[in-house]
Every structure is written in structure tokens, then in C-alpha cells.
Amino acid sequence: MRVGIVQFLGTNCDYDCKYACDCLGFESEFIWYSQADVEGFDVIILPGGFSYGDYLRSGALAKFSPVMKAVADFSKKGGKVIGICNGFQILIEVGLLKGALLKNKNLRFIHKDVYLKVEKSRCRFTKGLEGEVLRMPIAHGEGNYFCSDDYLKYLQDNEMIVLRYSNESGDVKDECNPNGSVYNIAGICNESGNVFGLMPHPERAVGDLGKDGEKIFERFL
Amino acid sequence: MKYVVIVMPKKAILDPQGKAIKQVAEDYLNKSIKDIRVGKYFEIELDREDDELVEKLAKNILSNEVIEDYLVKKV
């Protein structure tokens, strides 16, 4: 079990992800953004941060780095890819997931713990967790997931919505939506379920920091 | 040859920056303003004319078609 953690200029959650891998006993290695292949890894993490300073749009410049072409090829062969926060934004920009991430509705950077309802989906990172409520932190300025009404229906019909902001009991309500995301969406996956993007940080809810993030990491296997 | 590309959020997209600016401007001027929207302005210089290149640049890099529209101008 080898996990590759991609580092862009401006990535800052790389060591948190490594810590999470260590907690779970996974072998992990950093992958520099200019590297053009990701051979030999079982899972690739695109961690949070501010790749390329978030210039232009979050994730917009990172999508042109050599490693992202390799990650796209890896995912097309069925490899598991998880994009957390800025990693989610990069997956969206590169087209491995669809939609857009806008500025938070209240224009503020939000850093707090949230509750997330795990939806029934085809995501391979949440198998067996459907219906559970997880608690983990968010920390972002642009996490407001947006897509067209047609695409939202497509996500619903194809079980590609993975996590939604909820209260502690798992009720998905407007007041639990921290950033204005359409349909309270906190994470989605692709059609094959092997590419998963989410705004919350599971790597900050492992070991001494909590247990719910570990449930996501455990499914790397 | 100089080109200008203007990228604007699509009409249907909530533009919270524009809304915040509008609110402050209305309070400051004590007048109502119909709408303010915030976009991005790019100046691109080439040593030749190449509309196709600028179009590609605007479409694939400078804007995100899900949420933004762009306008290319030669200046």
C-alpha cells in the first residue's frame, strides 16, 4: 500500500496527509508537481493549500503541471485519487470532476468543525459509511460548490454526491451549509467512484485529532 | 499586437464580491445602484496577430466556462 502525496508550490496540507498515512500505517511519499509519472502508487492525494498562490482561480494553474497529466492517466486506469480542499479545486479545474468552486457566500475564510452526512454513492472512499455522520474541520475561502441544475440532477441520478453538510443528527439543512454550496454538497465523486473531491479535511481528524477522518483513510485499502 | 480579455461571472452566478461592494457603495453615496459585478481584466501582448491563440487562452486558461464568460478585444 503506497500513497503518493502531491506537492505544488503553495501546498500546505502535505505533511498533515503524511501524518494521517503514518497514523494508519501506510507507506507514503511526496510527489513533486513537475514529476511526469506516478507509477507504483495505489492512491494519490492532492492535498490542501494554495497551489500557485491561487492566482487566476484556485487550482487553475496547477492543472497545467506535468504531475496532473500523470494523475489523470492514473485515474483513467482506475487508480484512486482523493483531492482535499485545494485538491478538490484542482480536480475540478482539470476536469476529473465537474462543476466549480466559488467564493464562500459570506466572503469569509471559514475554519471550523462541521458535520457531514455520508450519502449513498458510488464513491470507493466511503463504501460502508453510507448514512453515517462524520465530524471534521473545514478551512477554506472558496468552497462554495456550484453546478447547473442539469448537472446536479446528473449527480443525484448517478449517485455521485458523496458528502453533504448536515447537523449532528445527519439532517441536511440550510443552516448547516457553511459556504452556500448547491444542495449542501461537501464532496462528489466521478462516474467510476475512484476520484473523490471534498472540501473538509479528513487528514485533520485522525489520531489525536479525531477518528472520523480515519474512516476515509481506511478505505484507501 | 495587443489584446484585452475581460472575464466576467455569468449572470446566473452569485457574485458576492460585487454584492458587498454595491452595499458599501450605496451606504457611502446614499444612492441606489442597480448592480455591481466584479470581473478580471487581462492584457496580452503578442509580436503578431493571432486571434486563435488568444481565443484559446481566454477559453482554456483565463476563464472557467462553468461560471464565467469572456470577451476578447484587439486594442
PDB file of N, CA, C and O in Angstrom, chain B residues 10-39:
ATOM      1  N   LYS B  10     -20.823  34.643 -14.927  1.00  0.00           N
ATOM      2  CA  LYS B  10     -22.079  34.550 -15.674  1.00  0.00           C
ATOM      3  C   LYS B  10     -23.196  35.218 -14.883  1.00  0.00           C
ATOM      4  O   LYS B  10     -23.148  35.258 -13.659  1.00  0.00           O
ATOM      5  N   LYS B  11     -24.185  35.689 -15.610  1.00  0.00           N
ATOM      6  CA  LYS B  11     -25.296  36.412 -14.979  1.00  0.00           C
ATOM      7  C   LYS B  11     -25.956  35.610 -13.847  1.00  0.00           C
ATOM      8  O   LYS B  11     -26.347  36.170 -12.829  1.00  0.00           O
ATOM      9  N   ALA B  12     -26.087  34.302 -14.072  1.00  0.00           N
ATOM     10  CA  ALA B  12     -26.819  33.492 -13.093  1.00  0.00           C
ATOM     11  C   ALA B  12     -25.999  33.196 -11.830  1.00  0.00           C
ATOM     12  O   ALA B  12     -26.529  32.694 -10.848  1.00  0.00           O
ATOM     13  N   ILE B  13     -24.704  33.511 -11.878  1.00  0.00           N
ATOM     14  CA  ILE B  13     -23.834  33.164 -10.761  1.00  0.00           C
ATOM     15  C   ILE B  13     -23.861  34.266  -9.708  1.00  0.00           C
ATOM     16  O   ILE B  13     -23.723  35.439 -10.030  1.00  0.00           O
ATOM     17  N   LEU B  14     -24.002  33.840  -8.494  1.00  0.00           N
ATOM     18  CA  LEU B  14     -23.957  34.793  -7.397  1.00  0.00           C
ATOM     19  C   LEU B  14     -22.560  35.416  -7.350  1.00  0.00           C
ATOM     20  O   LEU B  14     -21.562  34.719  -7.402  1.00  0.00           O
ATOM     21  N   ASP B  15     -22.498  36.729  -7.284  1.00  0.00           N
ATOM     22  CA  ASP B  15     -21.214  37.425  -7.229  1.00  0.00           C
ATOM     23  C   ASP B  15     -21.135  38.157  -5.884  1.00  0.00           C
ATOM     24  O   ASP B  15     -21.484  39.326  -5.781  1.00  0.00           O
ATOM     25  N   PRO B  16     -20.716  37.444  -4.853  1.00  0.00           N
ATOM     26  CA  PRO B  16     -20.747  38.054  -3.517  1.00  0.00           C
ATOM     27  C   PRO B  16     -19.830  39.270  -3.381  1.00  0.00           C
ATOM     28  O   PRO B  16     -20.154  40.209  -2.652  1.00  0.00           O
ATOM     29  N   GLN B  17     -18.723  39.285  -4.138  1.00  0.00           N
ATOM     30  CA  GLN B  17     -17.845  40.470  -4.077  1.00  0.00           C
ATOM     31  C   GLN B  17     -18.580  41.693  -4.600  1.00  0.00           C
ATOM     32  O   GLN B  17     -18.545  42.760  -3.997  1.00  0.00           O
ATOM     33  N   GLY B  18     -19.231  41.509  -5.755  1.00  0.00           N
ATOM     34  CA  GLY B  18     -19.989  42.612  -6.346  1.00  0.00           C
ATOM     35  C   GLY B  18     -21.081  43.089  -5.408  1.00  0.00           C
ATOM     36  O   GLY B  18     -21.287  44.297  -5.242  1.00  0.00           O
ATOM     37  N   LYS B  19     -21.746  42.124  -4.779  1.00  0.00           N
ATOM     38  CA  LYS B  19     -22.847  42.464  -3.856  1.00  0.00           C
ATOM     39  C   LYS B  19     -22.319  43.271  -2.668  1.00  0.00           C
ATOM     40  O   LYS B  19     -22.936  44.254  -2.240  1.00  0.00           O
ATOM     41  N   ALA B  20     -21.171  42.837  -2.131  1.00  0.00           N
ATOM     42  CA  ALA B  20     -20.603  43.526  -0.967  1.00  0.00           C
ATOM     43  C   ALA B  20     -20.197  44.950  -1.341  1.00  0.00           C
ATOM     44  O   ALA B  20     -20.458  45.907  -0.595  1.00  0.00           O
ATOM     45  N   ILE B  21     -19.584  45.093  -2.520  1.00  0.00           N
ATOM     46  CA  ILE B  21     -19.145  46.425  -2.965  1.00  0.00           C
ATOM     47  C   ILE B  21     -20.360  47.328  -3.187  1.00  0.00           C
ATOM     48  O   ILE B  21     -20.372  48.498  -2.788  1.00  0.00           O
ATOM     49  N   LYS B  22     -21.381  46.753  -3.809  1.00  0.00           N
ATOM     50  CA  LYS B  22     -22.608  47.519  -4.077  1.00  0.00           C
ATOM     51  C   LYS B  22     -23.201  48.038  -2.772  1.00  0.00           C
ATOM     52  O   LYS B  22     -23.580  49.210  -2.651  1.00  0.00           O
ATOM     53  N   GLN B  23     -23.247  47.152  -1.782  1.00  0.00           N
ATOM     54  CA  GLN B  23     -23.824  47.521  -0.489  1.00  0.00           C
ATOM     55  C   GLN B  23     -23.066  48.695   0.148  1.00  0.00           C
ATOM     56  O   GLN B  23     -23.656  49.688   0.575  1.00  0.00           O
ATOM     57  N   VAL B  24     -21.732  48.580   0.166  1.00  0.00           N
ATOM     58  CA  VAL B  24     -20.903  49.632   0.766  1.00  0.00           C
ATOM     59  C   VAL B  24     -21.044  50.929  -0.026  1.00  0.00           C
ATOM     60  O   VAL B  24     -21.181  52.016   0.547  1.00  0.00           O
ATOM     61  N   ALA B  25     -21.036  50.800  -1.376  1.00  0.00           N
ATOM     62  CA  ALA B  25     -21.135  51.989  -2.231  1.00  0.00           C
ATOM     63  C   ALA B  25     -22.469  52.704  -2.008  1.00  0.00           C
ATOM     64  O   ALA B  25     -22.519  53.936  -1.928  1.00  0.00           O
ATOM     65  N   GLU B  26     -23.528  51.947  -1.897  1.00  0.00           N
ATOM     66  CA  GLU B  26     -24.856  52.548  -1.676  1.00  0.00           C
ATOM     67  C   GLU B  26     -24.914  53.255  -0.331  1.00  0.00           C
ATOM     68  O   GLU B  26     -25.454  54.359  -0.216  1.00  0.00           O
ATOM     69  N   ASP B  27     -24.324  52.621   0.687  1.00  0.00           N
ATOM     70  CA  ASP B  27     -24.319  53.236   2.016  1.00  0.00           C
ATOM     71  C   ASP B  27     -23.491  54.526   1.999  1.00  0.00           C
ATOM     72  O   ASP B  27     -23.871  55.541   2.571  1.00  0.00           O
ATOM     73  N   TYR B  28     -22.345  54.477   1.310  1.00  0.00           N
ATOM     74  CA  TYR B  28     -21.428  55.612   1.269  1.00  0.00           C
ATOM     75  C   TYR B  28     -22.032  56.788   0.499  1.00  0.00           C
ATOM     76  O   TYR B  28     -21.969  57.941   0.936  1.00  0.00           O
ATOM     77  N   LEU B  29     -22.655  56.477  -0.652  1.00  0.00           N
ATOM     78  CA  LEU B  29     -23.182  57.535  -1.518  1.00  0.00           C
ATOM     79  C   LEU B  29     -24.626  57.900  -1.170  1.00  0.00           C
ATOM     80  O   LEU B  29     -25.150  58.896  -1.657  1.00  0.00           O
ATOM     81  N   ASN B  30     -25.233  57.042  -0.389  1.00  0.00           N
ATOM     82  CA  ASN B  30     -26.649  57.211  -0.056  1.00  0.00           C
ATOM     83  C   ASN B  30     -27.516  57.282  -1.319  1.00  0.00           C
ATOM     84  O   ASN B  30     -28.433  58.097  -1.415  1.00  0.00           O
ATOM     85  N   LYS B  31     -27.169  56.496  -2.293  1.00  0.00           N
ATOM     86  CA  LYS B  31     -27.923  56.407  -3.560  1.00  0.00           C
ATOM     87  C   LYS B  31     -28.050  54.934  -3.930  1.00  0.00           C
ATOM     88  O   LYS B  31     -27.183  54.125  -3.562  1.00  0.00           O
ATOM     89  N   SER B  32     -29.095  54.626  -4.673  1.00  0.00           N
ATOM     90  CA  SER B  32     -29.209  53.209  -5.040  1.00  0.00           C
ATOM     91  C   SER B  32     -28.454  52.917  -6.342  1.00  0.00           C
ATOM     92  O   SER B  32     -28.386  53.753  -7.245  1.00  0.00           O
ATOM     93  N   ILE B  33     -27.852  51.763  -6.397  1.00  0.00           N
ATOM     94  CA  ILE B  33     -27.097  51.312  -7.581  1.00  0.00           C
ATOM     95  C   ILE B  33     -27.744  50.010  -8.031  1.00  0.00           C
ATOM     96  O   ILE B  33     -28.025  49.137  -7.200  1.00  0.00           O
ATOM     97  N   LYS B  34     -27.975  49.901  -9.320  1.00  0.00           N
ATOM     98  CA  LYS B  34     -28.707  48.725  -9.797  1.00  0.00           C
ATOM     99  C   LYS B  34     -27.897  47.445  -9.594  1.00  0.00           C
ATOM    100  O   LYS B  34     -28.403  46.458  -9.070  1.00  0.00           O
ATOM    101  N   ASP B  35     -26.648  47.469  -9.971  1.00  0.00           N
ATOM    102  CA  ASP B  35     -25.840  46.249  -9.820  1.00  0.00           C
ATOM    103  C   ASP B  35     -24.362  46.570  -9.979  1.00  0.00           C
ATOM    104  O   ASP B  35     -24.001  47.466 -10.751  1.00  0.00           O
ATOM    105  N   ILE B  36     -23.524  45.865  -9.243  1.00  0.00           N
ATOM    106  CA  ILE B  36     -22.076  45.915  -9.473  1.00  0.00           C
ATOM    107  C   ILE B  36     -21.597  44.480  -9.554  1.00  0.00           C
ATOM    108  O   ILE B  36     -21.932  43.655  -8.704  1.00  0.00           O
ATOM    109  N   ARG B  37     -20.832  44.189 -10.583  1.00  0.00           N
ATOM    110  CA  ARG B  37     -20.269  42.846 -10.722  1.00  0.00           C
ATOM    111  C   ARG B  37     -18.759  42.955 -10.875  1.00  0.00           C
ATOM    112  O   ARG B  37     -18.259  43.894 -11.481  1.00  0.00           O
ATOM    113  N   VAL B  38     -18.053  42.016 -10.328  1.00  0.00           N
ATOM    114  CA  VAL B  38     -16.594  42.051 -10.351  1.00  0.00           C
ATOM    115  C   VAL B  38     -16.074  41.017 -11.341  1.00  0.00           C
ATOM    116  O   VAL B  38     -16.455  39.852 -11.284  1.00  0.00           O
ATOM    117  N   GLY B  39     -15.195  41.469 -12.240  1.00  0.00           N
ATOM    118  CA  GLY B  39     -14.591  40.549 -13.203  1.00  0.00           C
ATOM    119  C   GLY B  39     -13.080  40.679 -13.203  1.00  0.00           C
ATOM    120  O   GLY B  39     -12.498  41.264 -12.297  1.00  0.00           O
TER     121      GLY B  39
END
